[in-house]
Structure formats: C-alpha cells, structure tokens
Amino acid sequence: MDKKLREYIYKETEIELIRHLRNNMPEKIWHNFVFYVFDYGNYYLILECESKEANSQNKSDEALITELTRKNEKYVPDEHSKLICENKPIDKIYIVRTFLHFSDFRNFTKPEKIANRIGYKIKTLIKGKSDPLDEIISKTTGVGAEYICHPKSQEAENVALDFANIIDVGLLIEIENKYLRAFLQSNGFGFHIWNDKYFYEVEDLKEDTELYEFIKVEK
C-alpha cells in the first residue's frame, strides 16, 4: 500500500464561508474556549475545535483541527462566551495551516493518566456531548510527543508520509491593523487566550510564521 499524507484541510464549502466572512462585516465576534462565533444577527458562522485521528506511529495520537459551519438561527451567548468586538470590518483573512507529526510512543505517568481522564470530562462538559475518539484517548496508557512545523519547512520534508498530517487549525483575521489569532496552537484543544488579549501586533506573529503557513483568502 502506498504511503499517504493525511490532510484535514478546509472543504470548498468552508472556504466559501471564509470568503463570506471576509466580504461581510459581522455584527459581533464572540469567543468561547472551544469556538469562535461570527454573529450576523439572524444567523452566525461558528469556528469549532474538533478531534480527528492522526497519521502516527502511535494509534492513540490525535489531530486537533477546526471546522467552520453556518447556523441559520440567532446566536445566544452562554456564560462562557465573551464579546470580542462589534461592527468592525475585516481587512484581511488568512487560513492557518500547519504540519503535524509525532515521536515514538512513551508510557504516561500516573499523574498524566489522571489528567487525561479529567481533561476528557472537562471537554465533554464544555462541548455538551461525548466524543468517542476523546473517550478512547482518555483511556490510553501513553502517547508520542507532538511536533508542529511550517508545511513547507525542511522538517516537514523529512517526515515519513504515513506519519504526516497537514491540518487547518483556524483563521488569522486582520481588523484595524491588528490580528485576531482565531486558531489552535501546538495541537492543543481549544482556543487559548491569555490575560484577555485577543488582538496582536504584526511583530507578535514572528514565531507563528515559523510554525504555520498563512494562506490569504481573496475577496
């Protein structure tokens, strides 16, 4: 059997939604740990974190990706949702893509096993549903170390195809010369925000450019 790279990249329907977002100013942008919402009043676009099976030498490894869908209903924020901005035109938008691979398997320590079970319960609580893949992973006894790099880097070229993953992890959105990093980092679950900082200067993205490919979406 031929070795094959595994790809979790945006489908054409999702790219059309990204273009819609680029060309139509949302009334509000909301952040929740597991999703971003682009609120248009009577409908909204939602960018969600999802777990997928990864190409890896270890059966339990997962790839964390994002999926973009449209919901034809009003968005009702919950207690975990935070309003980021209102009525701000989007100047530029980029698909954020990275290359994911893993090291060989190692056994978890006892604290790591406990942390995995707790993490599974928290994810289930936040998402409001149980994911079979999450449950399997929460019961595993070990995992390989995770690595991400730029898809066009030398590091990516050196990885065997059957252990290689190309994944779209979210969006980089330019608003008023600052950047909203609406993407997953380091194959971690959820959209992590530190100190309520959502917008970054271009110079803050230098390290990101070494790990991610930013693909500009035209109008």
PDB file of C-alpha atoms in Angstrom:
ATOM      1  CA  MET A   1       0.000   0.000   0.000  1.00  0.00           C
ATOM      2  CA  ASP A   2       1.304   3.456  -0.916  1.00  0.00           C
ATOM      3  CA  LYS A   3       2.210   5.744   1.933  1.00  0.00           C
ATOM      4  CA  LYS A   4      -0.122   8.712   2.102  1.00  0.00           C
ATOM      5  CA  LEU A   5      -0.126  12.079   3.815  1.00  0.00           C
ATOM      6  CA  ARG A   6      -3.269  12.690   5.877  1.00  0.00           C
ATOM      7  CA  GLU A   7      -4.978  16.016   5.229  1.00  0.00           C
ATOM      8  CA  TYR A   8      -7.575  17.797   7.306  1.00  0.00           C
ATOM      9  CA  ILE A   9      -7.960  20.988   5.300  1.00  0.00           C
ATOM     10  CA  TYR A  10     -10.979  23.197   4.727  1.00  0.00           C
ATOM     11  CA  LYS A  11     -13.545  21.951   2.249  1.00  0.00           C
ATOM     12  CA  GLU A  12     -14.740  24.224  -0.551  1.00  0.00           C
ATOM     13  CA  THR A  13     -17.962  24.917   1.362  1.00  0.00           C
ATOM     14  CA  GLU A  14     -15.882  26.160   4.298  1.00  0.00           C
ATOM     15  CA  ILE A  15     -13.716  28.322   2.039  1.00  0.00           C
ATOM     16  CA  GLU A  16     -16.880  29.937   0.695  1.00  0.00           C
ATOM     17  CA  LEU A  17     -17.910  30.714   4.272  1.00  0.00           C
ATOM     18  CA  ILE A  18     -14.484  32.248   4.902  1.00  0.00           C
ATOM     19  CA  ARG A  19     -14.989  34.454   1.832  1.00  0.00           C
ATOM     20  CA  HIS A  20     -18.402  35.395   3.177  1.00  0.00           C
ATOM     21  CA  LEU A  21     -16.771  36.405   6.447  1.00  0.00           C
ATOM     22  CA  ARG A  22     -14.132  38.396   4.561  1.00  0.00           C
ATOM     23  CA  ASN A  23     -16.685  40.299   2.496  1.00  0.00           C
ATOM     24  CA  ASN A  24     -19.480  40.774   5.031  1.00  0.00           C
ATOM     25  CA  MET A  25     -18.837  42.510   8.332  1.00  0.00           C
ATOM     26  CA  PRO A  26     -20.194  40.533  11.295  1.00  0.00           C
ATOM     27  CA  GLU A  27     -22.188  42.466  13.856  1.00  0.00           C
ATOM     28  CA  LYS A  28     -20.272  40.820  16.691  1.00  0.00           C
ATOM     29  CA  ILE A  29     -17.412  38.382  17.234  1.00  0.00           C
ATOM     30  CA  TRP A  30     -17.602  36.085  20.260  1.00  0.00           C
ATOM     31  CA  HIS A  31     -15.005  33.828  21.846  1.00  0.00           C
ATOM     32  CA  ASN A  32     -15.633  30.624  23.749  1.00  0.00           C
ATOM     33  CA  PHE A  33     -12.915  28.174  24.762  1.00  0.00           C
ATOM     34  CA  VAL A  34     -13.974  25.670  22.081  1.00  0.00           C
ATOM     35  CA  PHE A  35     -15.242  28.010  19.352  1.00  0.00           C
ATOM     36  CA  TYR A  36     -15.428  31.474  17.803  1.00  0.00           C
ATOM     37  CA  VAL A  37     -18.752  32.892  16.635  1.00  0.00           C
ATOM     38  CA  PHE A  38     -19.146  35.484  13.879  1.00  0.00           C
ATOM     39  CA  ASP A  39     -22.578  36.877  14.607  1.00  0.00           C
ATOM     40  CA  TYR A  40     -24.738  38.333  11.818  1.00  0.00           C
ATOM     41  CA  GLY A  41     -27.909  38.755  13.852  1.00  0.00           C
ATOM     42  CA  ASN A  42     -30.295  36.284  12.245  1.00  0.00           C
ATOM     43  CA  TYR A  43     -27.529  33.752  11.557  1.00  0.00           C
ATOM     44  CA  TYR A  44     -23.931  33.109  12.529  1.00  0.00           C
ATOM     45  CA  LEU A  45     -20.760  31.328  11.463  1.00  0.00           C
ATOM     46  CA  ILE A  46     -19.083  29.125  14.047  1.00  0.00           C
ATOM     47  CA  LEU A  47     -15.442  28.012  14.013  1.00  0.00           C
ATOM     48  CA  GLU A  48     -15.158  24.941  16.238  1.00  0.00           C
ATOM     49  CA  CYS A  49     -12.358  22.794  17.616  1.00  0.00           C
ATOM     50  CA  GLU A  50     -12.607  19.104  16.674  1.00  0.00           C
ATOM     51  CA  SER A  51     -10.525  15.970  17.354  1.00  0.00           C
ATOM     52  CA  LYS A  52      -9.553  13.675  14.459  1.00  0.00           C
ATOM     53  CA  GLU A  53      -7.485  10.525  14.157  1.00  0.00           C
ATOM     54  CA  ALA A  54      -3.919  11.410  13.220  1.00  0.00           C
ATOM     55  CA  ASN A  55      -1.412   9.735  10.940  1.00  0.00           C
ATOM     56  CA  SER A  56       1.082   8.474  13.501  1.00  0.00           C
ATOM     57  CA  GLN A  57       3.184   5.530  14.579  1.00  0.00           C
ATOM     58  CA  ASN A  58       1.027   5.584  17.745  1.00  0.00           C
ATOM     59  CA  LYS A  59      -2.640   4.574  17.462  1.00  0.00           C
ATOM     60  CA  SER A  60      -3.832   6.952  20.193  1.00  0.00           C
ATOM     61  CA  ASP A  61      -2.495  10.194  18.687  1.00  0.00           C
ATOM     62  CA  GLU A  62      -4.998  12.800  17.525  1.00  0.00           C
ATOM     63  CA  ALA A  63      -5.019  15.870  15.310  1.00  0.00           C
ATOM     64  CA  LEU A  64      -6.839  18.958  16.573  1.00  0.00           C
ATOM     65  CA  ILE A  65      -8.463  20.834  13.704  1.00  0.00           C
ATOM     66  CA  THR A  66     -11.155  23.458  13.180  1.00  0.00           C
ATOM     67  CA  GLU A  67     -14.375  23.267  11.198  1.00  0.00           C
ATOM     68  CA  LEU A  68     -16.437  26.238  10.005  1.00  0.00           C
ATOM     69  CA  THR A  69     -20.212  25.994   9.604  1.00  0.00           C
ATOM     70  CA  ARG A  70     -23.202  28.303   9.242  1.00  0.00           C
ATOM     71  CA  LYS A  71     -26.151  28.212  11.632  1.00  0.00           C
ATOM     72  CA  ASN A  72     -29.375  29.800  10.409  1.00  0.00           C
ATOM     73  CA  GLU A  73     -30.547  30.974  13.800  1.00  0.00           C
ATOM     74  CA  LYS A  74     -29.746  33.714  16.278  1.00  0.00           C
ATOM     75  CA  TYR A  75     -26.690  33.114  18.428  1.00  0.00           C
ATOM     76  CA  VAL A  76     -27.454  33.058  22.141  1.00  0.00           C
ATOM     77  CA  PRO A  77     -24.220  33.540  24.128  1.00  0.00           C
ATOM     78  CA  ASP A  78     -23.763  31.451  27.250  1.00  0.00           C
ATOM     79  CA  GLU A  79     -21.880  32.284  30.433  1.00  0.00           C
ATOM     80  CA  HIS A  80     -18.582  31.161  28.873  1.00  0.00           C
ATOM     81  CA  SER A  81     -18.887  33.396  25.791  1.00  0.00           C
ATOM     82  CA  LYS A  82     -17.032  36.699  25.670  1.00  0.00           C
ATOM     83  CA  LEU A  83     -17.737  39.550  23.257  1.00  0.00           C
ATOM     84  CA  ILE A  84     -14.516  40.493  21.444  1.00  0.00           C
ATOM     85  CA  CYS A  85     -15.676  43.318  19.184  1.00  0.00           C
ATOM     86  CA  GLU A  86     -18.703  44.844  17.446  1.00  0.00           C
ATOM     87  CA  ASN A  87     -19.204  46.240  13.945  1.00  0.00           C
ATOM     88  CA  LYS A  88     -15.545  46.055  12.948  1.00  0.00           C
ATOM     89  CA  PRO A  89     -14.818  45.488   9.231  1.00  0.00           C
ATOM     90  CA  ILE A  90     -12.415  42.666   8.416  1.00  0.00           C
ATOM     91  CA  ASP A  91      -9.457  43.916   6.378  1.00  0.00           C
ATOM     92  CA  LYS A  92      -7.740  40.602   5.614  1.00  0.00           C
ATOM     93  CA  ILE A  93      -8.221  36.964   6.484  1.00  0.00           C
ATOM     94  CA  TYR A  94      -5.847  34.012   6.282  1.00  0.00           C
ATOM     95  CA  ILE A  95      -6.292  30.258   6.584  1.00  0.00           C
ATOM     96  CA  VAL A  96      -3.812  28.952   9.160  1.00  0.00           C
ATOM     97  CA  ARG A  97      -2.234  25.637   8.157  1.00  0.00           C
ATOM     98  CA  THR A  98       0.417  23.552   9.882  1.00  0.00           C
ATOM     99  CA  PHE A  99       2.238  20.229   9.615  1.00  0.00           C
ATOM    100  CA  LEU A 100       1.791  17.775  12.489  1.00  0.00           C
ATOM    101  CA  HIS A 101       3.896  14.735  13.351  1.00  0.00           C
ATOM    102  CA  PHE A 102       4.784  12.661  16.400  1.00  0.00           C
ATOM    103  CA  SER A 103       7.658  10.919  18.147  1.00  0.00           C
ATOM    104  CA  ASP A 104       7.650   7.249  19.154  1.00  0.00           C
ATOM    105  CA  PHE A 105       5.334   6.022  21.905  1.00  0.00           C
ATOM    106  CA  ARG A 106       6.084   6.509  25.594  1.00  0.00           C
ATOM    107  CA  ASN A 107       4.060   5.397  28.622  1.00  0.00           C
ATOM    108  CA  PHE A 108       2.137   8.002  30.607  1.00  0.00           C
ATOM    109  CA  THR A 109       2.999   8.603  34.227  1.00  0.00           C
ATOM    110  CA  LYS A 110       0.197   8.097  36.752  1.00  0.00           C
ATOM    111  CA  PRO A 111      -0.462  11.885  37.085  1.00  0.00           C
ATOM    112  CA  GLU A 112      -0.699  12.160  33.275  1.00  0.00           C
ATOM    113  CA  LYS A 113      -3.263   9.346  33.158  1.00  0.00           C
ATOM    114  CA  ILE A 114      -5.358  11.118  35.790  1.00  0.00           C
ATOM    115  CA  ALA A 115      -5.028  14.433  33.914  1.00  0.00           C
ATOM    116  CA  ASN A 116      -6.230  12.792  30.685  1.00  0.00           C
ATOM    117  CA  ARG A 117      -9.359  11.459  32.375  1.00  0.00           C
ATOM    118  CA  ILE A 118     -10.086  14.856  33.922  1.00  0.00           C
ATOM    119  CA  GLY A 119      -9.443  16.540  30.568  1.00  0.00           C
ATOM    120  CA  TYR A 120     -11.922  14.222  28.850  1.00  0.00           C
ATOM    121  CA  LYS A 121     -14.605  15.043  31.416  1.00  0.00           C
ATOM    122  CA  ILE A 122     -13.979  18.790  31.026  1.00  0.00           C
ATOM    123  CA  LYS A 123     -14.153  18.582  27.206  1.00  0.00           C
ATOM    124  CA  THR A 124     -17.403  16.619  27.424  1.00  0.00           C
ATOM    125  CA  LEU A 125     -18.860  19.172  29.832  1.00  0.00           C
ATOM    126  CA  ILE A 126     -17.872  22.168  27.686  1.00  0.00           C
ATOM    127  CA  LYS A 127     -18.994  20.620  24.385  1.00  0.00           C
ATOM    128  CA  GLY A 128     -22.177  19.199  25.915  1.00  0.00           C
ATOM    129  CA  LYS A 129     -21.581  15.802  24.330  1.00  0.00           C
ATOM    130  CA  SER A 130     -19.222  12.849  24.494  1.00  0.00           C
ATOM    131  CA  ASP A 131     -16.832  12.221  21.600  1.00  0.00           C
ATOM    132  CA  PRO A 132     -15.930   8.509  21.110  1.00  0.00           C
ATOM    133  CA  LEU A 133     -12.387   9.400  19.987  1.00  0.00           C
ATOM    134  CA  ASP A 134     -11.876  11.585  23.064  1.00  0.00           C
ATOM    135  CA  GLU A 135     -13.042   8.735  25.294  1.00  0.00           C
ATOM    136  CA  ILE A 136     -10.624   6.265  23.686  1.00  0.00           C
ATOM    137  CA  ILE A 137      -7.728   8.707  24.012  1.00  0.00           C
ATOM    138  CA  SER A 138      -8.571   9.429  27.655  1.00  0.00           C
ATOM    139  CA  LYS A 139      -8.078   5.725  28.445  1.00  0.00           C
ATOM    140  CA  THR A 140      -4.767   5.262  26.625  1.00  0.00           C
ATOM    141  CA  THR A 141      -1.620   4.366  28.532  1.00  0.00           C
ATOM    142  CA  GLY A 142       0.790   6.552  26.579  1.00  0.00           C
ATOM    143  CA  VAL A 143       1.392   8.790  23.594  1.00  0.00           C
ATOM    144  CA  GLY A 144       4.056  10.153  21.285  1.00  0.00           C
ATOM    145  CA  ALA A 145       5.383  13.679  21.654  1.00  0.00           C
ATOM    146  CA  GLU A 146       3.687  16.133  19.274  1.00  0.00           C
ATOM    147  CA  TYR A 147       5.507  18.450  16.886  1.00  0.00           C
ATOM    148  CA  ILE A 148       4.227  21.111  14.530  1.00  0.00           C
ATOM    149  CA  CYS A 149       6.162  22.964  11.858  1.00  0.00           C
ATOM    150  CA  HIS A 150       5.606  25.010   8.724  1.00  0.00           C
ATOM    151  CA  PRO A 151       4.199  22.734   5.969  1.00  0.00           C
ATOM    152  CA  LYS A 152       6.928  23.865   3.558  1.00  0.00           C
ATOM    153  CA  SER A 153       9.819  23.521   6.002  1.00  0.00           C
ATOM    154  CA  GLN A 154      12.740  21.115   5.787  1.00  0.00           C
ATOM    155  CA  GLU A 155      11.474  19.454   8.955  1.00  0.00           C
ATOM    156  CA  ALA A 156       8.192  18.590   7.214  1.00  0.00           C
ATOM    157  CA  GLU A 157      10.018  17.167   4.199  1.00  0.00           C
ATOM    158  CA  ASN A 158      11.996  14.812   6.435  1.00  0.00           C
ATOM    159  CA  VAL A 159       8.919  13.135   7.985  1.00  0.00           C
ATOM    160  CA  ALA A 160       7.675   9.826   6.538  1.00  0.00           C
ATOM    161  CA  LEU A 161       4.341  10.327   4.742  1.00  0.00           C
ATOM    162  CA  ASP A 162       2.499   7.706   6.774  1.00  0.00           C
ATOM    163  CA  PHE A 163       3.303   9.694   9.932  1.00  0.00           C
ATOM    164  CA  ALA A 164       2.496  13.099   8.396  1.00  0.00           C
ATOM    165  CA  ASN A 165      -0.555  15.350   8.765  1.00  0.00           C
ATOM    166  CA  ILE A 166      -1.471  18.634   7.101  1.00  0.00           C
ATOM    167  CA  ILE A 167      -4.144  20.398   9.139  1.00  0.00           C
ATOM    168  CA  ASP A 168      -6.070  23.661   9.004  1.00  0.00           C
ATOM    169  CA  VAL A 169      -6.202  24.954  12.550  1.00  0.00           C
ATOM    170  CA  GLY A 170      -8.183  28.163  12.174  1.00  0.00           C
ATOM    171  CA  LEU A 171      -8.034  31.716  10.897  1.00  0.00           C
ATOM    172  CA  LEU A 172      -5.842  34.779  11.283  1.00  0.00           C
ATOM    173  CA  ILE A 173      -8.049  37.857  10.954  1.00  0.00           C
ATOM    174  CA  GLU A 174      -6.805  41.407  10.465  1.00  0.00           C
ATOM    175  CA  ILE A 175      -9.023  44.111  11.961  1.00  0.00           C
ATOM    176  CA  GLU A 176      -7.842  47.730  12.168  1.00  0.00           C
ATOM    177  CA  ASN A 177      -4.181  46.753  11.629  1.00  0.00           C
ATOM    178  CA  LYS A 178      -4.223  44.215  14.455  1.00  0.00           C
ATOM    179  CA  TYR A 179      -4.574  40.447  14.301  1.00  0.00           C
ATOM    180  CA  LEU A 180      -7.076  38.097  15.895  1.00  0.00           C
ATOM    181  CA  ARG A 181      -5.391  34.697  16.304  1.00  0.00           C
ATOM    182  CA  ALA A 182      -8.506  32.539  15.901  1.00  0.00           C
ATOM    183  CA  PHE A 183      -6.534  29.328  15.558  1.00  0.00           C
ATOM    184  CA  LEU A 184      -5.432  26.349  17.644  1.00  0.00           C
ATOM    185  CA  GLN A 185      -1.871  26.339  18.879  1.00  0.00           C
ATOM    186  CA  SER A 186       0.585  23.439  19.193  1.00  0.00           C
ATOM    187  CA  ASN A 187      -2.112  20.817  18.521  1.00  0.00           C
ATOM    188  CA  GLY A 188      -3.787  21.815  21.776  1.00  0.00           C
ATOM    189  CA  PHE A 189      -7.501  21.543  22.463  1.00  0.00           C
ATOM    190  CA  GLY A 190      -9.385  24.827  22.495  1.00  0.00           C
ATOM    191  CA  PHE A 191      -8.694  28.454  21.620  1.00  0.00           C
ATOM    192  CA  HIS A 192      -6.438  29.591  24.436  1.00  0.00           C
ATOM    193  CA  ILE A 193      -6.429  33.257  25.430  1.00  0.00           C
ATOM    194  CA  TRP A 194      -4.007  34.732  27.950  1.00  0.00           C
ATOM    195  CA  ASN A 195      -4.812  37.812  30.037  1.00  0.00           C
ATOM    196  CA  ASP A 196      -7.876  38.557  27.879  1.00  0.00           C
ATOM    197  CA  LYS A 197      -5.600  39.545  24.999  1.00  0.00           C
ATOM    198  CA  TYR A 198      -7.272  38.858  21.652  1.00  0.00           C
ATOM    199  CA  PHE A 199      -5.527  41.199  19.211  1.00  0.00           C
ATOM    200  CA  TYR A 200      -1.816  41.218  18.372  1.00  0.00           C
ATOM    201  CA  GLU A 201       0.618  43.434  16.507  1.00  0.00           C
ATOM    202  CA  VAL A 202       2.273  42.085  13.367  1.00  0.00           C
ATOM    203  CA  GLU A 203       5.633  41.778  15.150  1.00  0.00           C
ATOM    204  CA  ASP A 204       3.996  39.432  17.673  1.00  0.00           C
ATOM    205  CA  LEU A 205       3.431  36.905  14.870  1.00  0.00           C
ATOM    206  CA  LYS A 206       7.091  36.247  14.058  1.00  0.00           C
ATOM    207  CA  GLU A 207       7.217  32.900  15.869  1.00  0.00           C
ATOM    208  CA  ASP A 208       3.879  31.907  14.327  1.00  0.00           C
ATOM    209  CA  THR A 209       5.273  32.352  10.810  1.00  0.00           C
ATOM    210  CA  GLU A 210       7.866  29.668  11.568  1.00  0.00           C
ATOM    211  CA  LEU A 211       5.221  27.121  12.595  1.00  0.00           C
ATOM    212  CA  TYR A 212       2.230  27.976  10.413  1.00  0.00           C
ATOM    213  CA  GLU A 213       1.505  28.806   6.796  1.00  0.00           C
ATOM    214  CA  PHE A 214      -0.821  31.800   6.395  1.00  0.00           C
ATOM    215  CA  ILE A 215      -2.871  31.462   3.214  1.00  0.00           C
ATOM    216  CA  LYS A 216      -4.578  34.702   2.244  1.00  0.00           C
ATOM    217  CA  VAL A 217      -8.223  34.423   1.236  1.00  0.00           C
ATOM    218  CA  GLU A 218      -9.079  36.856  -1.529  1.00  0.00           C
ATOM    219  CA  LYS A 219     -12.409  38.616  -1.911  1.00  0.00           C
TER     220      LYS A 219
END
